[in-house]
Coordinates of C-alpha atoms in Angstrom, one line a residue:
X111 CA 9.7 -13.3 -37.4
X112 CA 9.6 -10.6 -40.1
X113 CA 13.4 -9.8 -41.7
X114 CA 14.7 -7.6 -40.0
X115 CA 12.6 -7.3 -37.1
X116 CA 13.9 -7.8 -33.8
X117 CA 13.3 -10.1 -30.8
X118 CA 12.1 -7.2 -29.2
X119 CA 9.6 -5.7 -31.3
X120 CA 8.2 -9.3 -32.2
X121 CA 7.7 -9.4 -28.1
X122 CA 6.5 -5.5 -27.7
X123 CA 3.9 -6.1 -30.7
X124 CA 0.7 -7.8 -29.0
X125 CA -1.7 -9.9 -31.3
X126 CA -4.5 -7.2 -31.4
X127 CA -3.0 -4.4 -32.7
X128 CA -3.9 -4.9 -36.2
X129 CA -7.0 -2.6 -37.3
X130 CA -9.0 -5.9 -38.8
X131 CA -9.0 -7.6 -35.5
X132 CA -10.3 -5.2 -32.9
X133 CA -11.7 -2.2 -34.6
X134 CA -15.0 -0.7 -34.2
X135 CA -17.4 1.3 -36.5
X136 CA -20.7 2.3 -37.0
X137 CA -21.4 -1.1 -38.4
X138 CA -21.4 -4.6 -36.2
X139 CA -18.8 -6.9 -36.3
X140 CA -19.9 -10.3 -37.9
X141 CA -20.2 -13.6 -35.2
X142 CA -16.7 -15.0 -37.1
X143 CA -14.8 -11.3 -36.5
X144 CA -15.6 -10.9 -32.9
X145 CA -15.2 -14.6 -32.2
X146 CA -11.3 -14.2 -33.9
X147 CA -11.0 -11.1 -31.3
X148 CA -12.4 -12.5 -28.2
X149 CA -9.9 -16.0 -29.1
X150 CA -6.8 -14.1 -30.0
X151 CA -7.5 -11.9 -26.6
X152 CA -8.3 -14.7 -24.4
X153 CA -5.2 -16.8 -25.3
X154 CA -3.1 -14.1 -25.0
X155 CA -3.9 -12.8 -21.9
X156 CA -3.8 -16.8 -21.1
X157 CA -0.9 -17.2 -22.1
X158 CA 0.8 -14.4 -19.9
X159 CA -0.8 -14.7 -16.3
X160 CA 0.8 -18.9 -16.7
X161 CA 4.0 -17.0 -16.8
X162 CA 3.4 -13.8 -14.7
X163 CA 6.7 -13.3 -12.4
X164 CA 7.3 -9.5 -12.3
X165 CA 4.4 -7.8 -10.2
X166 CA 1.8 -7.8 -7.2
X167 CA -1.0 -9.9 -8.8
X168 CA -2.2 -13.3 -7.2
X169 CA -3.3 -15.4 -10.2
X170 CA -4.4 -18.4 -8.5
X171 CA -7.9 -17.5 -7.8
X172 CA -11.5 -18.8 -8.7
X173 CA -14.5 -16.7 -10.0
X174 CA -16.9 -19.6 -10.3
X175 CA -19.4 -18.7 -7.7
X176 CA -19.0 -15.6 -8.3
X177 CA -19.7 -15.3 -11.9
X178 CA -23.9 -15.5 -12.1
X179 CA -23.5 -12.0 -10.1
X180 CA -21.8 -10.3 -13.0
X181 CA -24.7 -10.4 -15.3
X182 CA -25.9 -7.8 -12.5
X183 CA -25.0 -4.0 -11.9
X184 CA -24.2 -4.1 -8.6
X185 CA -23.4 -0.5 -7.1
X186 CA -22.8 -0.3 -3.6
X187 CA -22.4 3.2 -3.9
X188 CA -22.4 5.7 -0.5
X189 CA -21.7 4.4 2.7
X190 CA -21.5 1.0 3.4
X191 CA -22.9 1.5 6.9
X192 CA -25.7 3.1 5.7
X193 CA -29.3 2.0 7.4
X194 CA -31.0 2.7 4.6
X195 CA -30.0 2.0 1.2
X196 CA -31.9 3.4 -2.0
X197 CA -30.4 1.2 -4.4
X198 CA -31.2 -2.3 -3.6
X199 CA -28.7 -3.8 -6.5
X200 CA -25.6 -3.6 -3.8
X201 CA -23.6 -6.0 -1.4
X202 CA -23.2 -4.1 1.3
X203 CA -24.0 -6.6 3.3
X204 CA -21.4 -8.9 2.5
X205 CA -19.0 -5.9 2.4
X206 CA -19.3 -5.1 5.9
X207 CA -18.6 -8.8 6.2
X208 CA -15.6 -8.5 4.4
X209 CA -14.6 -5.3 6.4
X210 CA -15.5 -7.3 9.8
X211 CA -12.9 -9.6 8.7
X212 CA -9.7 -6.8 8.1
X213 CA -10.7 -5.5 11.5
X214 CA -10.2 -8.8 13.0
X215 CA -6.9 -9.7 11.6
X216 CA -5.8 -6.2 11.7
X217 CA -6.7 -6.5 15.7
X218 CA -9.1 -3.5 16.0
X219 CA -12.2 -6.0 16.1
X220 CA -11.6 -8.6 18.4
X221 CA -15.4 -9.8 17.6
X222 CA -18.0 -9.2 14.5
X223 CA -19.7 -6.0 16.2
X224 CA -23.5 -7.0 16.7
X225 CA -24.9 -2.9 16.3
X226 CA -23.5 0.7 15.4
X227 CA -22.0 1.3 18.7
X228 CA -19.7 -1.6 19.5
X229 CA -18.1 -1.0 15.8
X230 CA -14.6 0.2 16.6
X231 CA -13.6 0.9 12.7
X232 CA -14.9 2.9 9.8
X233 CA -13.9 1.8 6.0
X234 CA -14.7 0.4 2.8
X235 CA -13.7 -1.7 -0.8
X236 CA -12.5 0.6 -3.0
X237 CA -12.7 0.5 -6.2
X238 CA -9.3 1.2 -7.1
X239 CA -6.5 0.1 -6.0
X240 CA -4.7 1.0 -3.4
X241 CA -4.4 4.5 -4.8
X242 CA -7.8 5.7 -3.9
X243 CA -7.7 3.8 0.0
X244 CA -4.3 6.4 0.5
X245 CA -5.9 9.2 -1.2
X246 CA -8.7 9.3 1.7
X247 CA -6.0 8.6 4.3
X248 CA -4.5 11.3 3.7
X249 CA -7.4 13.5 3.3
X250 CA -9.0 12.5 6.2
X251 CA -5.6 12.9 8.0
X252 CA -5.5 16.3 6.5
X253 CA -8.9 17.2 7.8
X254 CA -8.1 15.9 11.4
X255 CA -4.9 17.5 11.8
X256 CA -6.4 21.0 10.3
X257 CA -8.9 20.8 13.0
X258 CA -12.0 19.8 10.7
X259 CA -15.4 18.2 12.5
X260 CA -15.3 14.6 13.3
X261 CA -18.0 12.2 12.8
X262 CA -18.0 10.1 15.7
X263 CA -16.2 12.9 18.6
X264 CA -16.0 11.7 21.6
X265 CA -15.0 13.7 24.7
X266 CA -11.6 12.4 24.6
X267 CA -9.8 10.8 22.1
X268 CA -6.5 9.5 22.6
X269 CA -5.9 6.7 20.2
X270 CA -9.3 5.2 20.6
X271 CA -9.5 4.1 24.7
X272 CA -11.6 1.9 24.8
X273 CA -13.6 3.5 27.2
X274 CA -14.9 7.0 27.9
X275 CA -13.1 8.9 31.0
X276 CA -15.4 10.5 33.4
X277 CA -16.5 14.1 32.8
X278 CA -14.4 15.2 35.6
X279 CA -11.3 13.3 34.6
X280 CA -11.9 15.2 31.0
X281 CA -12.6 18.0 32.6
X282 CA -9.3 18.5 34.1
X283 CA -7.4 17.0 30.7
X284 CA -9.0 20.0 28.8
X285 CA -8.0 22.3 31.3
X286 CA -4.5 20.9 31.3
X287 CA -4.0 21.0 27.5
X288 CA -5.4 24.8 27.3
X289 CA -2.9 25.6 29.3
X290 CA 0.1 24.4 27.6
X291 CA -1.1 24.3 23.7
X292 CA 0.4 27.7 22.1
X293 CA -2.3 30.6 21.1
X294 CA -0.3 31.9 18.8
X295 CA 1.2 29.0 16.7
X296 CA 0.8 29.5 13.3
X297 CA 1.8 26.4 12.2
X298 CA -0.6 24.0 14.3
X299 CA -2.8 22.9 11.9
X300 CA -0.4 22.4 9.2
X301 CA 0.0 19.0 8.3
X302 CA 3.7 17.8 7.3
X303 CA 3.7 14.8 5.4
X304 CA 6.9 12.6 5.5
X305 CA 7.3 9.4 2.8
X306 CA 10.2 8.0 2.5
X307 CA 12.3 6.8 -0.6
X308 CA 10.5 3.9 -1.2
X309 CA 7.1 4.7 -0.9
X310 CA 5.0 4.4 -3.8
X311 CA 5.0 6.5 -6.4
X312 CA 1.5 7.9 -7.0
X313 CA 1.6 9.1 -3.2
X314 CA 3.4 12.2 -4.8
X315 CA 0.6 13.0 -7.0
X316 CA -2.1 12.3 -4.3
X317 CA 0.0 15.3 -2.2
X318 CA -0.5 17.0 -4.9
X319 CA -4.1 16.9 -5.6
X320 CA -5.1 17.3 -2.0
X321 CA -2.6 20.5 -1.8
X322 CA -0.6 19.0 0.8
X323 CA 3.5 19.7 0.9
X324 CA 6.3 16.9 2.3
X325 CA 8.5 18.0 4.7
X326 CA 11.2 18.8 2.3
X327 CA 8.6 21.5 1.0
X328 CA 8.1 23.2 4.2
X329 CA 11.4 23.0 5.4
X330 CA 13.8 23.2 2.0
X331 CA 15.1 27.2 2.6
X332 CA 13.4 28.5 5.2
X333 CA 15.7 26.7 8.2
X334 CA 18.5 24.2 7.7
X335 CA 18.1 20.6 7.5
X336 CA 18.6 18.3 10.8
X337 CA 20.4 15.9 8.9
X338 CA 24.3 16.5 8.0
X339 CA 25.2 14.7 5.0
X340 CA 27.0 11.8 5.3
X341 CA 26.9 11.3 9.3
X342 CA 23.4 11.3 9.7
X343 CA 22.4 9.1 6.4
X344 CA 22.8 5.1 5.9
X345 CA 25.8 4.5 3.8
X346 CA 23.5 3.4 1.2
X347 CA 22.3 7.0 0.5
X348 CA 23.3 8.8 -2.6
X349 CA 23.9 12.4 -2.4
X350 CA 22.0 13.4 -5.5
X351 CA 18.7 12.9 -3.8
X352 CA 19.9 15.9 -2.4
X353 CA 17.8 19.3 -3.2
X354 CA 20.0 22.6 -3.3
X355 CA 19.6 23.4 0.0
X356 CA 20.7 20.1 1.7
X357 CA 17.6 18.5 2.4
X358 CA 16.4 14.8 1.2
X359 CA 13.5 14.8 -0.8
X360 CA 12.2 12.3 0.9
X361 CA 13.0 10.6 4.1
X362 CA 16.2 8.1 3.4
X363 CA 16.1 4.3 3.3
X364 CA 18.3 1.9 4.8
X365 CA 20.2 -0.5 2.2
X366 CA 17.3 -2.6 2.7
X367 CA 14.7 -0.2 1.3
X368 CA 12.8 0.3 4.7
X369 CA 12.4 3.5 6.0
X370 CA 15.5 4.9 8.5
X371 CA 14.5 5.3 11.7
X372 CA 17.0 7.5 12.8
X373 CA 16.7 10.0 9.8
X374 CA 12.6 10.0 10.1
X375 CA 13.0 10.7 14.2
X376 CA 15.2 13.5 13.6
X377 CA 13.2 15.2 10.6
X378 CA 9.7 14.2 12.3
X379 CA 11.6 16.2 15.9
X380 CA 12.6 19.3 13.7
X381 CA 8.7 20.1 12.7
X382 CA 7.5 18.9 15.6
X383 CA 9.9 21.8 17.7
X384 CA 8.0 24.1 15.1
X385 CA 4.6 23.4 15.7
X386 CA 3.8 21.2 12.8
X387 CA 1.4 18.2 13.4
X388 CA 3.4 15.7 11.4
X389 CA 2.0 13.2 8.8
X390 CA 3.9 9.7 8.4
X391 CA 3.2 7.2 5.7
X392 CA 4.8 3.6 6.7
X393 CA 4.7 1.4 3.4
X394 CA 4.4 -2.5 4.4
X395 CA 5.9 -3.9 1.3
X396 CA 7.6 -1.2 -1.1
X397 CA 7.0 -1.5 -4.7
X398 CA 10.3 -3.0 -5.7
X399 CA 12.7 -4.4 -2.9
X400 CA 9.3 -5.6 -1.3
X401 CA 11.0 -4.1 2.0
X402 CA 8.6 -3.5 5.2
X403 CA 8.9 -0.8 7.4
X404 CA 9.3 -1.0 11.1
X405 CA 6.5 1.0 12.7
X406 CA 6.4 0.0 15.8
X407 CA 9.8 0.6 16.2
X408 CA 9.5 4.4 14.4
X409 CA 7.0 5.1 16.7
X410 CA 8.0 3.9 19.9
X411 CA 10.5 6.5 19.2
X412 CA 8.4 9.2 18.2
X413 CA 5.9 8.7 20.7
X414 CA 7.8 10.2 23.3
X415 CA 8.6 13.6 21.3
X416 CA 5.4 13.9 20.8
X417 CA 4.2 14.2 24.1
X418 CA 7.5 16.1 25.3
X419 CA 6.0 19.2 22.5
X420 CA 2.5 18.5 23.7
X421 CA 1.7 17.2 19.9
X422 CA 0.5 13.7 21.7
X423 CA -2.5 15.1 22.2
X424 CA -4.5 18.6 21.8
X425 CA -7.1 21.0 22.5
X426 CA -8.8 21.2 19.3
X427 CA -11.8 24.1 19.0
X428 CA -14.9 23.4 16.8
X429 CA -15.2 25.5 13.6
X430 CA -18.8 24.6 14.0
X431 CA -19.3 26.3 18.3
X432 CA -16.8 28.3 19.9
X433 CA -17.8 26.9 23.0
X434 CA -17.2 23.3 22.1
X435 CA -14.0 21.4 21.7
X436 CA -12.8 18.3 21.8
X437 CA -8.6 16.0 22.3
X438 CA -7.3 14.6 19.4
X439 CA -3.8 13.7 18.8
X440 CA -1.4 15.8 16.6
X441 CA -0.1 13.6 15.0
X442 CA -1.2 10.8 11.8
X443 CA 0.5 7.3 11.1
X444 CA -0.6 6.0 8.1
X445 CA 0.2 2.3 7.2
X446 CA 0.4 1.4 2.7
X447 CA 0.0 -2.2 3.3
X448 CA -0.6 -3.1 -0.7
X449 CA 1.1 -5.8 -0.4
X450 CA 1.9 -6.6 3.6
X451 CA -1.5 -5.7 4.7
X452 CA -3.3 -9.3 3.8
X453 CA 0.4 -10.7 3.7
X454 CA 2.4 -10.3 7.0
X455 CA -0.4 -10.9 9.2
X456 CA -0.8 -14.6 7.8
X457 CA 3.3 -14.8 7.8
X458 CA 3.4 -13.9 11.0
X459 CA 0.6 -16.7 12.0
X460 CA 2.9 -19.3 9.6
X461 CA 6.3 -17.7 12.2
X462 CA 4.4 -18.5 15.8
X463 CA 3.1 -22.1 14.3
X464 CA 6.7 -22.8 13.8
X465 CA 5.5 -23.3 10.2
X466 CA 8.3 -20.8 8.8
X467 CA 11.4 -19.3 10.8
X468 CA 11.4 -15.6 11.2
X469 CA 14.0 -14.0 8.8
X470 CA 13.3 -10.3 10.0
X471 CA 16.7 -9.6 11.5
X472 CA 15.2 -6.2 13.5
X473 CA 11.8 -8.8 14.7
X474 CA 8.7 -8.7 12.8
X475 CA 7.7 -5.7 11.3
X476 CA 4.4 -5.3 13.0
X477 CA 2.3 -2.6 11.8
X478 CA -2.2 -2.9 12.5
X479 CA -4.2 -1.1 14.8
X480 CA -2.5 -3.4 17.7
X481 CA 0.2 -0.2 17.9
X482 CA -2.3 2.4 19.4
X483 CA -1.0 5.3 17.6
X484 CA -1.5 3.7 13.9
X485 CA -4.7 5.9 12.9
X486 CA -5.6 4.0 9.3
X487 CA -4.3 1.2 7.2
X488 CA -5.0 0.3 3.3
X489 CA -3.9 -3.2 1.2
X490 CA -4.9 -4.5 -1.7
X491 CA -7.2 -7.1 -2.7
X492 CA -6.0 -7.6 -6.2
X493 CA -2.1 -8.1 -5.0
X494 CA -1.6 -11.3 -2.6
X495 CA -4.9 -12.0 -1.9
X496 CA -5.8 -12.1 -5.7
X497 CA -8.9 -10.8 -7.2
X498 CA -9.9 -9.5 -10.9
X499 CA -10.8 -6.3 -10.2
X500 CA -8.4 -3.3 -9.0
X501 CA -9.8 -3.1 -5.2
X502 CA -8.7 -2.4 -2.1
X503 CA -9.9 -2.0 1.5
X504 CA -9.6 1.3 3.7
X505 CA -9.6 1.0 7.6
X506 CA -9.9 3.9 9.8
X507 CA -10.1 4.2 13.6
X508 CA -14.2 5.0 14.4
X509 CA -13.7 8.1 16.3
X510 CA -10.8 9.5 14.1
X511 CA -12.9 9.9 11.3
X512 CA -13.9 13.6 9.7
X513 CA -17.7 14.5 9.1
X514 CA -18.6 14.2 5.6
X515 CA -19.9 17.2 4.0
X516 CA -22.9 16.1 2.1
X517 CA -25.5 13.5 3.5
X518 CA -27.4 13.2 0.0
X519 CA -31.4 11.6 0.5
X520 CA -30.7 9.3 -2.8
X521 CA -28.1 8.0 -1.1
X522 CA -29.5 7.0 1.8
X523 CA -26.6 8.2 4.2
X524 CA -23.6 10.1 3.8
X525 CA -21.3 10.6 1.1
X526 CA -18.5 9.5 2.6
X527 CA -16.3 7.4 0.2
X528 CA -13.9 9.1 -2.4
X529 CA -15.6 7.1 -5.5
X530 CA -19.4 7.3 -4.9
X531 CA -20.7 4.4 -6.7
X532 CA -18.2 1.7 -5.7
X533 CA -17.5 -1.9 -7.4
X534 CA -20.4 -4.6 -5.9
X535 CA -18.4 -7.7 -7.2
X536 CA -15.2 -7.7 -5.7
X537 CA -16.3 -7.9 -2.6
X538 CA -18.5 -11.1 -3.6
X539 CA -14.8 -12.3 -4.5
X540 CA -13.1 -11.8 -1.3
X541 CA -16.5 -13.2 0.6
X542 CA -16.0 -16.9 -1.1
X543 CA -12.0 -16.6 -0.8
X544 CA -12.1 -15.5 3.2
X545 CA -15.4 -18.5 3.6
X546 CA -13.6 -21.1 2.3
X547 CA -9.8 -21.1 3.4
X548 CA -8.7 -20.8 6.8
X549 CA -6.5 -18.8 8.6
X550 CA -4.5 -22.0 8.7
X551 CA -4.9 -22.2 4.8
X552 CA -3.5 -18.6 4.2
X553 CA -0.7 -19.3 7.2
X554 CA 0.8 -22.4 5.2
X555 CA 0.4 -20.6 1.8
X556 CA 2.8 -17.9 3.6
X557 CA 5.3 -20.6 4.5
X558 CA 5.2 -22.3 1.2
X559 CA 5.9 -18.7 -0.5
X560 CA 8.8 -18.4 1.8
X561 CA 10.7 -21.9 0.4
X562 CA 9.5 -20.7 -2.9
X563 CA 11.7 -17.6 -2.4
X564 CA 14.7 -19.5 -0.8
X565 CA 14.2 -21.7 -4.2
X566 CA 14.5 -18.6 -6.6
X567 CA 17.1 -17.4 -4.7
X568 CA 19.4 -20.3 -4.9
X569 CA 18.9 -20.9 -8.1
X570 CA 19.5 -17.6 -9.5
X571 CA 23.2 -17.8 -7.5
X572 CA 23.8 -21.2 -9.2
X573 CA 23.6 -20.2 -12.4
X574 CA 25.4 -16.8 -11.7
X575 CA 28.3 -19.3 -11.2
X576 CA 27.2 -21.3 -13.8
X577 CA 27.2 -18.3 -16.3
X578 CA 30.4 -16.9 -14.4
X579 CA 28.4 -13.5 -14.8
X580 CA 27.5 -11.3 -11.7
X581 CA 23.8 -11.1 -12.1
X582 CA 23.7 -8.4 -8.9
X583 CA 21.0 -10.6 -6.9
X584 CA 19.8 -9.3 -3.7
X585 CA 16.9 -10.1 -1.6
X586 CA 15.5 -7.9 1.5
X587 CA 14.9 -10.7 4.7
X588 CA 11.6 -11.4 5.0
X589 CA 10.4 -10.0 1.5
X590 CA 8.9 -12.0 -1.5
X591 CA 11.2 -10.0 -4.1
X592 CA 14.5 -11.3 -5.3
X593 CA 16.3 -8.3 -7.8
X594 CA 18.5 -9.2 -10.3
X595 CA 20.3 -7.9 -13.6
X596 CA 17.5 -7.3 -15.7
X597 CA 17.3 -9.6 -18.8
X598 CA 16.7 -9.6 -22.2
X599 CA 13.6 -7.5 -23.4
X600 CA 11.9 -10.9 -24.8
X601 CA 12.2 -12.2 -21.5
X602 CA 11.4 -9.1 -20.1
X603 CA 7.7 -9.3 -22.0
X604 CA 7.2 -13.0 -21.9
X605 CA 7.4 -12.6 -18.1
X606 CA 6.6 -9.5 -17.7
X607 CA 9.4 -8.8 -15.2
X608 CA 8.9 -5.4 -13.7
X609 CA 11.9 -3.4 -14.1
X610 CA 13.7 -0.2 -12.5
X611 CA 17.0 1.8 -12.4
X612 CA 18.9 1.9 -9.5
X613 CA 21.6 3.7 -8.1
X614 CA 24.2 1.5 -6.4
X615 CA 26.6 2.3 -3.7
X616 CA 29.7 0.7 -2.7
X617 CA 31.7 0.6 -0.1
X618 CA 34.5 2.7 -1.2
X619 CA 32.1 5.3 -2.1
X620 CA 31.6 4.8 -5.7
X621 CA 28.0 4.6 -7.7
X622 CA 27.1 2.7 -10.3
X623 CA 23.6 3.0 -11.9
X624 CA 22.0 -0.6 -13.3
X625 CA 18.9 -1.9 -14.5
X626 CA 17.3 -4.2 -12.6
X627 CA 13.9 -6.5 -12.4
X628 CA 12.2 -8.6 -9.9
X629 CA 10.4 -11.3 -9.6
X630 CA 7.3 -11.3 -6.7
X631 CA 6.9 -14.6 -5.6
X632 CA 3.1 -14.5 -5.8
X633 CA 1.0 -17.4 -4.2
X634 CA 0.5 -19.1 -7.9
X635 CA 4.6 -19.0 -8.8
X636 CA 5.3 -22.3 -8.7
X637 CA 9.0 -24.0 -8.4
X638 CA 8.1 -25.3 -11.5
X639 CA 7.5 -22.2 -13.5
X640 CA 11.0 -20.8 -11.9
X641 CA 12.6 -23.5 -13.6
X642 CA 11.5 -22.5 -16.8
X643 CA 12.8 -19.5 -16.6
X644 CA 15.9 -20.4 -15.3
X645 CA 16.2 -22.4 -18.1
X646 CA 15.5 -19.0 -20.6
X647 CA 18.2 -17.4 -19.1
X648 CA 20.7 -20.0 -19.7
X649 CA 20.1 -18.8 -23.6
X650 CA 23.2 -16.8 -25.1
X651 CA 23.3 -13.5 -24.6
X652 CA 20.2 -13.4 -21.6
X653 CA 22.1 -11.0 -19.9
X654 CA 22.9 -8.0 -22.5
X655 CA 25.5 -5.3 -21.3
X656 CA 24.3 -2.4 -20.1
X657 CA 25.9 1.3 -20.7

């Protein structure tokens, strides 16, 4: 270490920051200068993913048969339902393979559909992350509930039957709904959109690019809030997250970061009374506290409401033919499985082989198309799952899906994706993965995360006694984080421990604010590589004070 450089900077600096070793210019690099970069990269990067601890990224995973495909562009831009496909470099085919698979496990598919019409699902690999797979939830949610054209309508949708009633039976439920749905409500097709605390963060900007406004937004000074601070919030709660008016800015979170019931059934009942169709994102596995809503609790709760202010289902009026209309529900649930939506189905596989107990203490947080009123789900193939790309997969409900605009002849089929041209190569990823393990496989690499968790946790309290240092460990049941004080910033780097301030609430009413990290107990974190850093934080002065 230079004099008078710090740990940290020696640990912020990375190996390719000096101009010699990575720059470019108008003239090449010789073999022996781009070798130097490509090594110093490679053993870098090496060296970090061995010791990865802090985020959502599965490193245990094999590109071997994989990697002859990336000498190849592959595009699998448009639709990947499309009959006919212009550009013949693509995988669709093994993407719809890959989607057949999520609609299995997610319990919308109970069989691989063998033509157009016995496919219950719509969706697609992203190429993002997760990001982009919520980004057309919530558009195409915003188009539904606005009234917009579907692409699949069907003379009566309520959640998907299975089945078409006869004309007659429809018949009578459109006369029905005509005469109770409002004529002059000016706030039918005006989406609300309720997150909660600990939803993830870029759902904020996502609302903002697609012009749509939380509940807060719509509500904030225009009526007062159905919630009365402090009888109606979890103790947890802290009343800065307060706006000026007395409204949370976003819906509050029990102590163990999943969303509130109560407080979402009494916000989602206030807009509901107004004529809102309301808009709920469910997270299933929040970025930090790894906590997992509850939505079939929420909305066997809500579902009742609904249908008391005739927001179950509607009478919605074609913007295309006067005369034509079809019944759609007024209402969205959205599920951000990231993380939970490849995990918790496989844990709750490892919980009914007896393979793992069930640590949930209000049941298993269920939350796939088995709950008829969840409209789309999105997870991540890059988080537990692991793959190298940023990918994700989007699953929609067949009928609940809006027309796309454009239907483009170089396409070969609509336009219906948010990217266009879409990654070919992750999905070649996922296809060796899901063809060579099991569901048994991924149920016993649930169970075996689970001891790993029970591991970290007890051995983070024995050296807190050890240390005689209160290290302010805590652990949501049933999730694969375990907070603690955050650690030096060497450490901080070398394991790249995610890290995030939190406001703190005791019992007698006090606050404290403290700086805490996490470690996400991925499917490669071994007890092995726990023990080493244990073993770091054993060091003088691990734990500095914070002010």
């Amino acid at each position: 270490m230079k004099e008078g450089q710090t740990i940290t900077e020696k640990y912020r600096k990375h190996p390719l920051d000096r101009e010699e070793d990575a720059r470019l210019s108008q003239h090449r690099l010789t073999p022996e200068q781009r070798e130097s970069t490509w090594s110093q990269l490679h053993n870098n990067l090496l060296s970090h993913q061995h010791a990865l601890l802090g985020f959502q990224s599965n490193q245990s995973f094999t590109c071997e048969r994989v990697k002859p495909f990336f000498d190849i562009a592959l595009n699998n831009v448009g639709d990947p339902f499309s009959a006919q496909v212009q550009y013949a470099l693509n995988t669709k085919i093994i993407e719809c393979s890959v989607l057949d698979y999520f609609a299995k496990l997610w319990g919308i598919q109970q069989s691989d559909p063998s033509n157009e019409e016995e496919r219950k699902y719509w969706g697609y690999v992203t190429s993002m992350g997760c990001t982009e797979a919520n980004h057309l939830a919530l558009y195409n949610a915003r188009e539904y509930l606005a009234g917009m054209p579907l692409s699949n309508p069907i003379l009566c949708n309520t959640c998907s039957p299975p089945v078409k009633p006869p004309v007659s039976s429809h018949r009578q439920r459109k006369e029905k709904l005509s005469n109770v749905q409002p004529k002059d409500n000016p706030n039918a097709f005006t989406p609300v959109v309720f997150l909660s605390e600990e939803s993830f963060h870029g759902l904020a900007k996502t609302l903002r690019m697609l012009q749509m406004k939380k509940f807060c937004d719509v509500g904030s000074g225009y009526f007062s809030c159905p919630l009365k601070y402090p009888d109606d919030y979890p103790s947890s709660f802290d009343e800065e997250s307060l706006d000026q008016n007395g409204w949370p800015r976003a819906v509050p979170v029990e102590a163990d970061g999943s969303i509130s019931i109560p407080c979402l059934v009494k916000l989602v009942t206030a807009f509901v009374m107004r004529g809102y169709p309301p808009l709920v994102v469910f997270t299933s596995g929040t970025t930090f506290k790894g906590a997992y809503d509850n939505p079939r609790a929420a909305i066997n709760e809500l579902a009742p409401i609904l249908k008391e202010h005739n927001m179950y289902e509607r009478l919605v009026h074609s913007s295309e033919d006067p005369f034509k209309s079809d019944v759609r529900n007024g209402f969205w649930f959205h599920i951000d499985g990231a993380l939970g939506g490849a995990h918790l189905p496989f844990l709750e596989m490892a919980i009914n082989q007896g393979l793992v107990a069930n640590t949930f203490p209000n049941g298993f947080p269920v939350f796939d198309f088995r709950i008829p009123e969840v409209k789309s789900i999105a997870t991540s193939l890059h988080k537990w799952l692991g793959c190298p790309f940023p990918s994700a997969v989007f699953m929609i409900r067949k009928p609940d899906q809006v027309k796309p605009h454009d239907n483009p002849l170089f396409l070969g089929g609509h336009d219906s994706t948010m990217s266009g041209s879409r990654c070919g190569h992750s999905v070649l990823v996922m296809w060796e993965l899901f063809s060579n393990k099991s569901y048994r496989d991924f149920a016993e690499i649930a169970a075996r995360e689970d001891q790993v968790v029970i591991f970290l946790l007890s051995s983070l309290q024995e050296l807190e006694k050890e240390l005689r240092v209160d290290l302010w460990i805590s652990h949501t049941p049933g999730s694969l984080f375990v907070c603690f004080k955050q650690p030096r910033q060497d450490i901080v780097r070398r394991y790249s421990l995610a890290s995030i301030l939190l406001n703190i609430k005791f019992a007698d009413g006090t606050f404290d604010r403290r700086i805490c990290s996490h470690i996400c107990v991925m499917p490669h974190v071994t007890k092995k590589l726990i023990l080493s850093f244990i073993e770091e934080l054993r060091a003088p002065e691990a734990f500095p004070n914070q002010k």
